[in-house]
CSV table of C-alpha atoms and ligand atoms in Angstrom, one decimal:
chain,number,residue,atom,x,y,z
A,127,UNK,CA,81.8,61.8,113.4
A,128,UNK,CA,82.2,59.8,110.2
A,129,UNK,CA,84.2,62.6,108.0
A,130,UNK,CA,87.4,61.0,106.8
A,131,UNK,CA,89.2,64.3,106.9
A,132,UNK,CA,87.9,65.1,110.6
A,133,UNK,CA,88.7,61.8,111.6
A,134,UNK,CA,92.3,61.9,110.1
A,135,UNK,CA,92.9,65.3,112.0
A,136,UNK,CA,91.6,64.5,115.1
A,137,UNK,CA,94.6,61.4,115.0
A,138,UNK,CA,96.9,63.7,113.7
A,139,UNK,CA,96.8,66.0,116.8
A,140,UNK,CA,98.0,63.5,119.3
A,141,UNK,CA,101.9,63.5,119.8
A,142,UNK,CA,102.1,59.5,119.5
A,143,UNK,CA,105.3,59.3,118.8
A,144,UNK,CA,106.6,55.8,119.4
A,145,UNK,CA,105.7,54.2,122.1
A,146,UNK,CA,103.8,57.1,124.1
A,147,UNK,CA,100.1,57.5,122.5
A,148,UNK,CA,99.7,60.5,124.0
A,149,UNK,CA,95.8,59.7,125.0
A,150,UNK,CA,95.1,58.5,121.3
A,151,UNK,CA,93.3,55.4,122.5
A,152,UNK,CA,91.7,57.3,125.5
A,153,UNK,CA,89.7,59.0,122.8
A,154,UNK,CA,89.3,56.1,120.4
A,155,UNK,CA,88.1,53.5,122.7
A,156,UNK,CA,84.6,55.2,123.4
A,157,UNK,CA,84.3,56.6,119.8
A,158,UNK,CA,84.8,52.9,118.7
A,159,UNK,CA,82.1,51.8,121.5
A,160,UNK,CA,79.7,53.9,120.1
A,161,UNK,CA,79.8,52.3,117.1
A,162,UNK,CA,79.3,49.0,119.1
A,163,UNK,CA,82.6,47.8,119.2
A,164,UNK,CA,84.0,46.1,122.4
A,165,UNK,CA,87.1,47.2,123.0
A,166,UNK,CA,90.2,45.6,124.4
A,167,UNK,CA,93.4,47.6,125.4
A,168,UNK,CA,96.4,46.0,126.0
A,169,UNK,CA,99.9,47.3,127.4
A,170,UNK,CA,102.6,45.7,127.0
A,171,UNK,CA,106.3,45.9,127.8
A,172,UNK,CA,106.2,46.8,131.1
A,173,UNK,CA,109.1,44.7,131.8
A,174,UNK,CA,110.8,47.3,130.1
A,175,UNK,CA,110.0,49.9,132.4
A,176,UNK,CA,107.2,51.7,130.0
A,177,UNK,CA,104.4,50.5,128.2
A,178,UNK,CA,102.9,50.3,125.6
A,179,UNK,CA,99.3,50.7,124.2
A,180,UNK,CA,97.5,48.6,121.8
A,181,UNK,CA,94.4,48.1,120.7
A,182,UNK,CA,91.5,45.2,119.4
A,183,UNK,CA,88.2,45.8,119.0
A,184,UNK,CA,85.5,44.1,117.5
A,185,UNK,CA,82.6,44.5,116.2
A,186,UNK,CA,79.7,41.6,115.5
A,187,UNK,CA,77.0,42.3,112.7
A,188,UNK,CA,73.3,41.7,114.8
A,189,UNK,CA,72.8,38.9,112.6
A,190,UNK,CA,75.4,36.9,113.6
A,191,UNK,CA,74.9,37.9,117.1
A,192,UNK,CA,70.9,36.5,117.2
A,193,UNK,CA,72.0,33.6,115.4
A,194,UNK,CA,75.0,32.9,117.9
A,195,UNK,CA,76.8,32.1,113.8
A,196,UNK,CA,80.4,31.6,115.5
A,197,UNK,CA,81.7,30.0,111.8
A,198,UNK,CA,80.5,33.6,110.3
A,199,UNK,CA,83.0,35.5,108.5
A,200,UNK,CA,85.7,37.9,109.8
A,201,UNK,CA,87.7,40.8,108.6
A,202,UNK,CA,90.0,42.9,110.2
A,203,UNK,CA,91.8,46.3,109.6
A,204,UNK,CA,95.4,46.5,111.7
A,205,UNK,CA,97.4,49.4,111.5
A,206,UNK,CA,99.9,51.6,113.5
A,207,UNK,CA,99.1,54.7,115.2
A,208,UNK,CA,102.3,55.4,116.8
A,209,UNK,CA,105.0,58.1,114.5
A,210,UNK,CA,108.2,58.8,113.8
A,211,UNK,CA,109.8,61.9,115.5
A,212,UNK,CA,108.8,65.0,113.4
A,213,UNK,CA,113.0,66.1,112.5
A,214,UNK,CA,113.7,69.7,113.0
A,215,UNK,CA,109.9,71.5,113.1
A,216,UNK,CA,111.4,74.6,111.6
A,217,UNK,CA,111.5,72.7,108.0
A,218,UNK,CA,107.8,71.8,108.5
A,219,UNK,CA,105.2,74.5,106.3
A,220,UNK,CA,103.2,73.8,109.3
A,221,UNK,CA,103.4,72.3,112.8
A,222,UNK,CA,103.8,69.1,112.7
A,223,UNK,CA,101.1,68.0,114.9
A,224,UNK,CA,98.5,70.7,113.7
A,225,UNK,CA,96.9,68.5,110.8
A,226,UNK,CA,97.0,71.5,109.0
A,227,UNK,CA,94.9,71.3,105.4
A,228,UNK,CA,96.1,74.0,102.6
A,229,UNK,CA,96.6,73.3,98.6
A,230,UNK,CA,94.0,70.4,98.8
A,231,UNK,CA,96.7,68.3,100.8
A,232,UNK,CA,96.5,67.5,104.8
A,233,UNK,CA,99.5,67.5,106.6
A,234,UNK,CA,101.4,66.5,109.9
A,235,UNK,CA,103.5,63.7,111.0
A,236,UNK,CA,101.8,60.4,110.3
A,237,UNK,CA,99.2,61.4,107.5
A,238,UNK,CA,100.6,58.7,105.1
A,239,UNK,CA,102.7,56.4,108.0
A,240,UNK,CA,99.7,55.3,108.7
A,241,UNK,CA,97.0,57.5,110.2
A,242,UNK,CA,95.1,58.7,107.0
A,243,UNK,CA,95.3,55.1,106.6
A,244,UNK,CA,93.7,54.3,110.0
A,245,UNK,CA,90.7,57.2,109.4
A,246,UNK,CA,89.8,55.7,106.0
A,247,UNK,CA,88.9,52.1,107.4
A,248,UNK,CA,87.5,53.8,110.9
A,249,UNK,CA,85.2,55.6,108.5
A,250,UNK,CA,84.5,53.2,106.2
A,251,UNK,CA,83.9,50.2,109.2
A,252,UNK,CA,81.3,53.5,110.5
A,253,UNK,CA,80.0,53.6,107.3
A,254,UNK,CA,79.2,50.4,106.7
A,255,UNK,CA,78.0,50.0,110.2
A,256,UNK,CA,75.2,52.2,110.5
A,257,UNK,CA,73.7,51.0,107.0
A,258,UNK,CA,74.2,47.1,106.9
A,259,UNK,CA,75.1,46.7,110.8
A,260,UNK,CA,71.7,44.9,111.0
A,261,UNK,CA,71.9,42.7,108.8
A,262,UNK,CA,75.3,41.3,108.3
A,263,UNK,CA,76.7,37.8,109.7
A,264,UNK,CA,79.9,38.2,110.6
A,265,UNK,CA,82.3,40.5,112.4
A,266,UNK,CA,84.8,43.2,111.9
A,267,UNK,CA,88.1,43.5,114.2
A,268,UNK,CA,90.6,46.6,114.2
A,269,UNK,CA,94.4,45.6,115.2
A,270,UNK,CA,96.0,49.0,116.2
A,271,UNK,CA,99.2,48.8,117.9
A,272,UNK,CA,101.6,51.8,119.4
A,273,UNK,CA,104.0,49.9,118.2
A,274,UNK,CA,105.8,49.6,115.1
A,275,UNK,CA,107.8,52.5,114.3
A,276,UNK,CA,110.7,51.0,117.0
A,277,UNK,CA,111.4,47.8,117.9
A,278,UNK,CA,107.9,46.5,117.3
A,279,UNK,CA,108.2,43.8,120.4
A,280,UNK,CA,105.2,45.3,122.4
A,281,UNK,CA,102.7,45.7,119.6
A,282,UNK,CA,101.0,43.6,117.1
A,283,UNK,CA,103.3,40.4,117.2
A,284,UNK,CA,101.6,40.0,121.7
A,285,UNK,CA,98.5,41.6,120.3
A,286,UNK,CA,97.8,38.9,117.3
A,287,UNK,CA,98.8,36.2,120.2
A,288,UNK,CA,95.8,37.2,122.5
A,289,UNK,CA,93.6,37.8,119.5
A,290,UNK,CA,94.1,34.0,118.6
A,291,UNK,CA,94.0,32.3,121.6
A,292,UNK,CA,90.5,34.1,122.2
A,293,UNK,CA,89.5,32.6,118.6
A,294,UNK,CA,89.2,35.8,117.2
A,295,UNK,CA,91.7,35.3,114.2
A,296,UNK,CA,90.4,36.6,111.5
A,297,UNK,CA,89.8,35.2,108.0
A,298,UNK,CA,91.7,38.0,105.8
A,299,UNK,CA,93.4,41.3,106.9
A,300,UNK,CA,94.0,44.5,105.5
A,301,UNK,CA,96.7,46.4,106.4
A,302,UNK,CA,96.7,50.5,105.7
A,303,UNK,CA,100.2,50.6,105.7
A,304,UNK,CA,101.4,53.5,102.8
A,305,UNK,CA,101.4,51.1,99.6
A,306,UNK,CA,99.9,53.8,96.5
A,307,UNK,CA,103.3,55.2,94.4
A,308,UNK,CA,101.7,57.8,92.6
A,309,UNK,CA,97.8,58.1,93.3
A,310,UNK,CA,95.9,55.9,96.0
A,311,UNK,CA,95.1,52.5,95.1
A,312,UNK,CA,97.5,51.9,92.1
A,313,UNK,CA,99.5,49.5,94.4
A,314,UNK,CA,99.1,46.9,97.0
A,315,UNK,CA,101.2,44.6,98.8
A,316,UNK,CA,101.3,41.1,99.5
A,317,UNK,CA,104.9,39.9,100.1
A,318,UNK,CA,107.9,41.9,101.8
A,319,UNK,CA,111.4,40.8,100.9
A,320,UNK,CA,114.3,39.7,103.9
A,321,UNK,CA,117.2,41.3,104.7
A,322,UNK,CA,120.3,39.9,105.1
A,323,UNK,CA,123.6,41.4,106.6
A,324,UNK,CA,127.3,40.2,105.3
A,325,UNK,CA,130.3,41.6,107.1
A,326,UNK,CA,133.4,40.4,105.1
A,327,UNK,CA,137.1,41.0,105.9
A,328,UNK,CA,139.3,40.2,103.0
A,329,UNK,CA,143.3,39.6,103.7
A,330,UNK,CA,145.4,41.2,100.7
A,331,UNK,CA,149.3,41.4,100.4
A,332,UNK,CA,150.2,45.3,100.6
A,333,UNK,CA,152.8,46.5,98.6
A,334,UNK,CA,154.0,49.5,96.2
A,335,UNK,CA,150.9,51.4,94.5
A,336,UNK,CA,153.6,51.7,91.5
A,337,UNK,CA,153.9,47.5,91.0
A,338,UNK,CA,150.3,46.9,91.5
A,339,UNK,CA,151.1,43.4,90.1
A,340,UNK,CA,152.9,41.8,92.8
A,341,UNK,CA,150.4,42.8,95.4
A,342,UNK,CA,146.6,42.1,96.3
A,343,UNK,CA,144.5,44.9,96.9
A,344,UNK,CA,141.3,43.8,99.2
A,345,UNK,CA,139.6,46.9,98.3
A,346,UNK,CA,140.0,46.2,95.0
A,347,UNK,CA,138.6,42.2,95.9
A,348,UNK,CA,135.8,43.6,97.4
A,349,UNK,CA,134.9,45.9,94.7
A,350,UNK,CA,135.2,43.2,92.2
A,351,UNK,CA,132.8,40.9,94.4
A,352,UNK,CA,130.2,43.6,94.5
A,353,UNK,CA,130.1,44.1,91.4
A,354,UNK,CA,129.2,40.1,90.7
A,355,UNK,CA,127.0,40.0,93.3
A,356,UNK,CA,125.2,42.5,91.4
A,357,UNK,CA,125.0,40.9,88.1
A,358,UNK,CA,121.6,39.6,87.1
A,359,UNK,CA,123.2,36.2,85.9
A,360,UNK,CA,124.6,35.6,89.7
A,361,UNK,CA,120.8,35.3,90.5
A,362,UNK,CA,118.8,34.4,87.6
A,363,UNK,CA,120.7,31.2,87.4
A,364,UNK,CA,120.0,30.7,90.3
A,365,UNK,CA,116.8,30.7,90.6
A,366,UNK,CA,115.2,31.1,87.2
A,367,UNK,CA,115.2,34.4,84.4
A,368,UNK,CA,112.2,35.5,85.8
A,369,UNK,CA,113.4,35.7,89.8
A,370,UNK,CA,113.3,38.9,90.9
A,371,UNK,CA,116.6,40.7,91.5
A,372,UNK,CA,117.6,41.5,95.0
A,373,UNK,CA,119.2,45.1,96.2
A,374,UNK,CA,122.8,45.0,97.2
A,375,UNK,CA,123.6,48.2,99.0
A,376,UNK,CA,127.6,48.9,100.5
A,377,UNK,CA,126.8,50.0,104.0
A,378,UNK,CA,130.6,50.6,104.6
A,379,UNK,CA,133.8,49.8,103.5
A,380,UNK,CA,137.4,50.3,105.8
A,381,UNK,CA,140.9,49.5,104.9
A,382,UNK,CA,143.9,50.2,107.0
A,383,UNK,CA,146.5,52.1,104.7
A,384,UNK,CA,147.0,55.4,105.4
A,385,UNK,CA,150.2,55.8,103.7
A,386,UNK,CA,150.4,57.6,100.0
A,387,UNK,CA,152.0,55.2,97.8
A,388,UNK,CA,151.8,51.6,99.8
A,389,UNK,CA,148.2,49.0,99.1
A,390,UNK,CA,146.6,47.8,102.1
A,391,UNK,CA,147.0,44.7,103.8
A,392,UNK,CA,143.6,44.4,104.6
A,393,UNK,CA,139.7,45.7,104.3
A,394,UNK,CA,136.1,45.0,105.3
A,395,UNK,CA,133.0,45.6,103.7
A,396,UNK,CA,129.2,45.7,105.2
A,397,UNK,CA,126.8,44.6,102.6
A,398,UNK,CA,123.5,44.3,103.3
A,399,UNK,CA,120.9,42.1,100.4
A,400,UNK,CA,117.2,42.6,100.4
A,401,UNK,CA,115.8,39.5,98.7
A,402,UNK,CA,112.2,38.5,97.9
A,403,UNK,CA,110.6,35.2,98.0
A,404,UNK,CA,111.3,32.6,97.1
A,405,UNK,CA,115.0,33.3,98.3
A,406,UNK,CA,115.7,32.3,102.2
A,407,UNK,CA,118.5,34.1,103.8
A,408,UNK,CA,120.0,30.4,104.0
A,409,UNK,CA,119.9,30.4,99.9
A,410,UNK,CA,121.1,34.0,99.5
A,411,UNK,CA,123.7,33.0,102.1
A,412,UNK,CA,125.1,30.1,100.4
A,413,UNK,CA,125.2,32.7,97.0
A,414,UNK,CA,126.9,34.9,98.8
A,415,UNK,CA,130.0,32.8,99.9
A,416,UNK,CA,130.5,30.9,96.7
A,417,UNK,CA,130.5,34.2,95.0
A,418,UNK,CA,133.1,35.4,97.2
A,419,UNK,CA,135.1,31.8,97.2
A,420,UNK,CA,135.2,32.5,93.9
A,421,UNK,CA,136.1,36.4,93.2
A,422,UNK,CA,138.4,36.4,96.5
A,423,UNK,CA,139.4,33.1,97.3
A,424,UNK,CA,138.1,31.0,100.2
A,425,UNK,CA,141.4,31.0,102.4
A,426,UNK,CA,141.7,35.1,101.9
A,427,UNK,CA,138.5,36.4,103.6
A,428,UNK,CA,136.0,36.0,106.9
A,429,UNK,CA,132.7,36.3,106.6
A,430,UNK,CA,129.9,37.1,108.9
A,431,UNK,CA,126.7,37.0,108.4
A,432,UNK,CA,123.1,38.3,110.4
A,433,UNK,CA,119.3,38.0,109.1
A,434,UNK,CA,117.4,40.6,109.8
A,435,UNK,CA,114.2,38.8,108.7
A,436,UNK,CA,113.2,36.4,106.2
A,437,UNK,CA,111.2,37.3,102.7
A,438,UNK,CA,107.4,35.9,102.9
A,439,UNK,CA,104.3,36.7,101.0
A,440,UNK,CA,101.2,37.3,103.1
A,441,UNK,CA,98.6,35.7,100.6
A,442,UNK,CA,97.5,33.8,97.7
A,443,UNK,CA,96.8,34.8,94.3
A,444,UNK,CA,92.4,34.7,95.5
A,445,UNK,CA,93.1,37.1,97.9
A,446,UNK,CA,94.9,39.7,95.4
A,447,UNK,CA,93.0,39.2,92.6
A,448,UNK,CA,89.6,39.9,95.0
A,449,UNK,CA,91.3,43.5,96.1
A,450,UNK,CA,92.7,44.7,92.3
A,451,UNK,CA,88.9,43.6,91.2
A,452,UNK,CA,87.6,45.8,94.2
A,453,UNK,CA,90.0,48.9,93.3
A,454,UNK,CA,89.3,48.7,89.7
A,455,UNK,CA,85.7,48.7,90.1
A,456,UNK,CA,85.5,51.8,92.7
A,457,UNK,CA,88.6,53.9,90.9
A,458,UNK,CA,88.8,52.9,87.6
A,459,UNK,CA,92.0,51.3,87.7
A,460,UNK,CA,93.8,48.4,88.6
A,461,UNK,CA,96.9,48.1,91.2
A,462,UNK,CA,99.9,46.4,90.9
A,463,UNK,CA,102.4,44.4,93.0
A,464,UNK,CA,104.9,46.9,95.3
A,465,UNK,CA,108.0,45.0,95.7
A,466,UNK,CA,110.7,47.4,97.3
A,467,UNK,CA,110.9,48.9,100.0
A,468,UNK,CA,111.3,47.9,104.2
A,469,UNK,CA,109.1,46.0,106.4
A,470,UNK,CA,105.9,46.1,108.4
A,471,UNK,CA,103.7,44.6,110.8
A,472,UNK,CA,102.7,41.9,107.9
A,473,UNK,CA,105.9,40.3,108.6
A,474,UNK,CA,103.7,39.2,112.4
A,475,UNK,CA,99.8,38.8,110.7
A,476,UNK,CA,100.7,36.3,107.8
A,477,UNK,CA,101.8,33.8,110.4
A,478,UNK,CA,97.9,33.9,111.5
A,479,UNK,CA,96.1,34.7,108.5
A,480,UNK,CA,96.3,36.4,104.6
A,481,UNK,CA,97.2,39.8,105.1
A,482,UNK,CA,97.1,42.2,102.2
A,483,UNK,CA,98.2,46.2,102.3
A,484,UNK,CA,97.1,48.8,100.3
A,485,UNK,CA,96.9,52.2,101.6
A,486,UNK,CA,97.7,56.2,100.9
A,487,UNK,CA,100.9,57.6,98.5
A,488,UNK,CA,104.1,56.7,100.8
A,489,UNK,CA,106.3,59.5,98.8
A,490,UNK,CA,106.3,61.7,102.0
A,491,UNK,CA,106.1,59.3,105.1
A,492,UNK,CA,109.6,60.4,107.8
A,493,UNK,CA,109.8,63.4,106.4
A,494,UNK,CA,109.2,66.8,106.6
A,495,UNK,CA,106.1,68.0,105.5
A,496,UNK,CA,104.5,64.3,105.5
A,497,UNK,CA,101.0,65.2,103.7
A,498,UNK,CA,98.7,63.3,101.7
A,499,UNK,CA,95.7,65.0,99.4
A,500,UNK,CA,92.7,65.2,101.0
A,501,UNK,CA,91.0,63.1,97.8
A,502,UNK,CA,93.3,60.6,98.5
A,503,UNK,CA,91.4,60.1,102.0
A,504,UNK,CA,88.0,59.9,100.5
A,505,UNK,CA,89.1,57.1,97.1
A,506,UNK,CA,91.0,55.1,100.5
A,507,UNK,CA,88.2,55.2,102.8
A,508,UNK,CA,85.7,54.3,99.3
A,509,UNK,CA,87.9,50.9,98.3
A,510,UNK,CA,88.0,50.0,102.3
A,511,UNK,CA,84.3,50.6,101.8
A,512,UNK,CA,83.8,48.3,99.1
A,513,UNK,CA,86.2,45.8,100.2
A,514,UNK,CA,83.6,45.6,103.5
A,515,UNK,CA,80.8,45.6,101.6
A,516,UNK,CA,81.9,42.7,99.1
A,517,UNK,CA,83.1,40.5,102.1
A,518,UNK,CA,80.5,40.3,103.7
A,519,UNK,CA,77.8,40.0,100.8
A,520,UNK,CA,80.1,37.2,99.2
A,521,UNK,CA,80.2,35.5,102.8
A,522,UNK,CA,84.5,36.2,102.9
A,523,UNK,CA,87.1,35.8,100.0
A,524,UNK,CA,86.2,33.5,97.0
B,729,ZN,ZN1,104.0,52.5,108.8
């Protein structure tokens, strides 16, 4: 069974919400080995009390097999088959886990976030298989983990460590994550920004709301800080007019005064930046405090300060301009760069090799009535399909 949409369902049905797979890779594992993939499972986290299931397998072109070519190229495909929880089912059109099709549109938790994703390069890897299998020198490898949609310790970053220390690191990967804004392949990936966390506590002088002059308002500090910190000039002289702005989003704010007519003495803010490269959380760090030396005063506030993860981008300019060829050439189109948004699994393959992401519309992934349009699952599964098919006659990425 090659049928992208069968393929996409049959995932669908399994309740792999994170990190129970629900038998997803019970079934997968001798699908995959019929295609002549040797399979690999790993579980991980037992430490933890549960486990959790991943997933390599790897498939050698018979070329490259006679020849015993162990320089031959290799791609791989990773992805995530674990979900989020499906939210209250009696807002869903359908069940949730039905993988239900109606209006031209599949849905069910996990069509976009990353399943359909998932069936399109299992299709197109089957695809490709059964009509250049034969003849090809090289190798394909799938990275599927149980694991992202939580903490992400037990999943691709243990999986990617096995994978290289067996010397089966791949030359390029593509990741299926949910990239496309409006219509599949009109936007790829290849950096994710950082995320850094300020707590900040400013000490004001309380006093009466009618002589606002003799006091110092911290809420009134903080708002004024924000508001720098999000003017464009804060960063682009930083780092140059054409830097891209980071988000700056007011998780919370608290103040002490509960009285009607008196200014508090104190307040705290939560800010949280998303920055892209070529910002480090040390530079947007060091931003961040002379901004607020300077709008609060260096003696009148604490900060602290957490990282949640740096920005990187996962490959060179070769590597994009070989997938927007690719989609242009099978849809008629060209892609361009998605910027916002959270993180992934890239964040662990770019520290082993170039990792780009393009995969189905994200508009609906964690929510109700996640769905993607069936179409969608057969232009995917044809741009995996000619990414394969270009690799490997081009002998990798020029
Ligand atoms: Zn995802």
């Amino acid at each position: 069974m090659t049928d992208v949409l069968e393929l996409a369902q049959r995932l669908l049905r399994f309740r792999s919400v994170t990190p129970d797979d629900d038998g997803l890779y019970d079934w997968l594992v001798p699908w995959l080995e019929s295609l002549g993939f040797r399979c690999y499972r790993h579980r991980f986290g037992r430490e933890k009390g549960y486990y959790v299931d991943n997933l390599y397998a790897r498939w050698r072109g018979s070329k490259s097999q006679r020849d015993g070519n162990k320089q031959a190229c290799a791609l791989a495909f990773a992805g995530h088959t674990d979900v989020v929880p499906s939210g209250d089912e009696s807002q869903w059109r359908f069940p949730p886990f039905a993988a239900h099709v109606a209006d031209g549109a599949l849905f069910g938790r996990g069509t976009v976030d990353m399943k359909g994703g998932v069936a399109c390069f299992l299709s197109a890897c089957a695809d490709f298989i059964s009509t250049n299998g034969s003849k090809t020198d090289g190798s394909i490898g799938l990275l599927l983990t149980n694991d992202e949609e939580g903490e992400a310790r037990y999943g691709m970053d243990p999986l990617l460590r096995w994978v290289d220390a067996e010397g089966y690191t791949p030359q390029l990967c593509v990741l299926g994550e949910p990239t496309a804004q409006k219509k599949v392949g009109d936007a790829y990936r290849s950096s994710r920004r950082g995320s850094l966390h300020m707590t900040i506590r400013v000490q004001g002088k309380s006093g009466h709301s009618a002589y606002p002059t003799t006091n110092r308002n911290p809420i009134e500090l903080l708002m004024a800080l924000v508001s720098q910190l999000k003017a464009p000039a804060v960063w682009q002289t930083a780092k140059g007019a054409d830097s891209e702005l980071p988000d700056i989003a007011v998780l919370s704010l608290q103040s002490g005064s509960e009285a009607s007519n008196v200014t508090p003495e104190l307040a705290s803010a939560h800010v949280n930046v998303r920055f892209a490269a070529p910002y480090t959380s040390e530079q947007v760090r060091a931003l961040l405090t002379s901004v607020s030396d300077k709008v609060v005063g260096r003696s009148s506030y604490q900060a602290e300060f957490h990282v949640s993860s740096e920005a990187f981008v996962s490959c060179q300019s070769n590597v994009v301009a070989w997938l927007c060829d690719t989609c242009e050439a099978t849809l008629g189109y060209r892609p361009f760069e998605a910027r916002g948004g959270g993180t992934s699994d890239a964040r662990f393959i770019h520290q082993y090799c170039p990792v780009i992401e393009l995969g189905l519309v994200g508009a609906s992934m964690h929510q109700s009535n996640e769905a993607c349009l069936v179409e969608d699952l057969h232009r995917l599964r044809d741009v995996y399909g000619a990414l394969i098919h270009r690799f490997f006659d081009e002998g990798g990425v020029p």
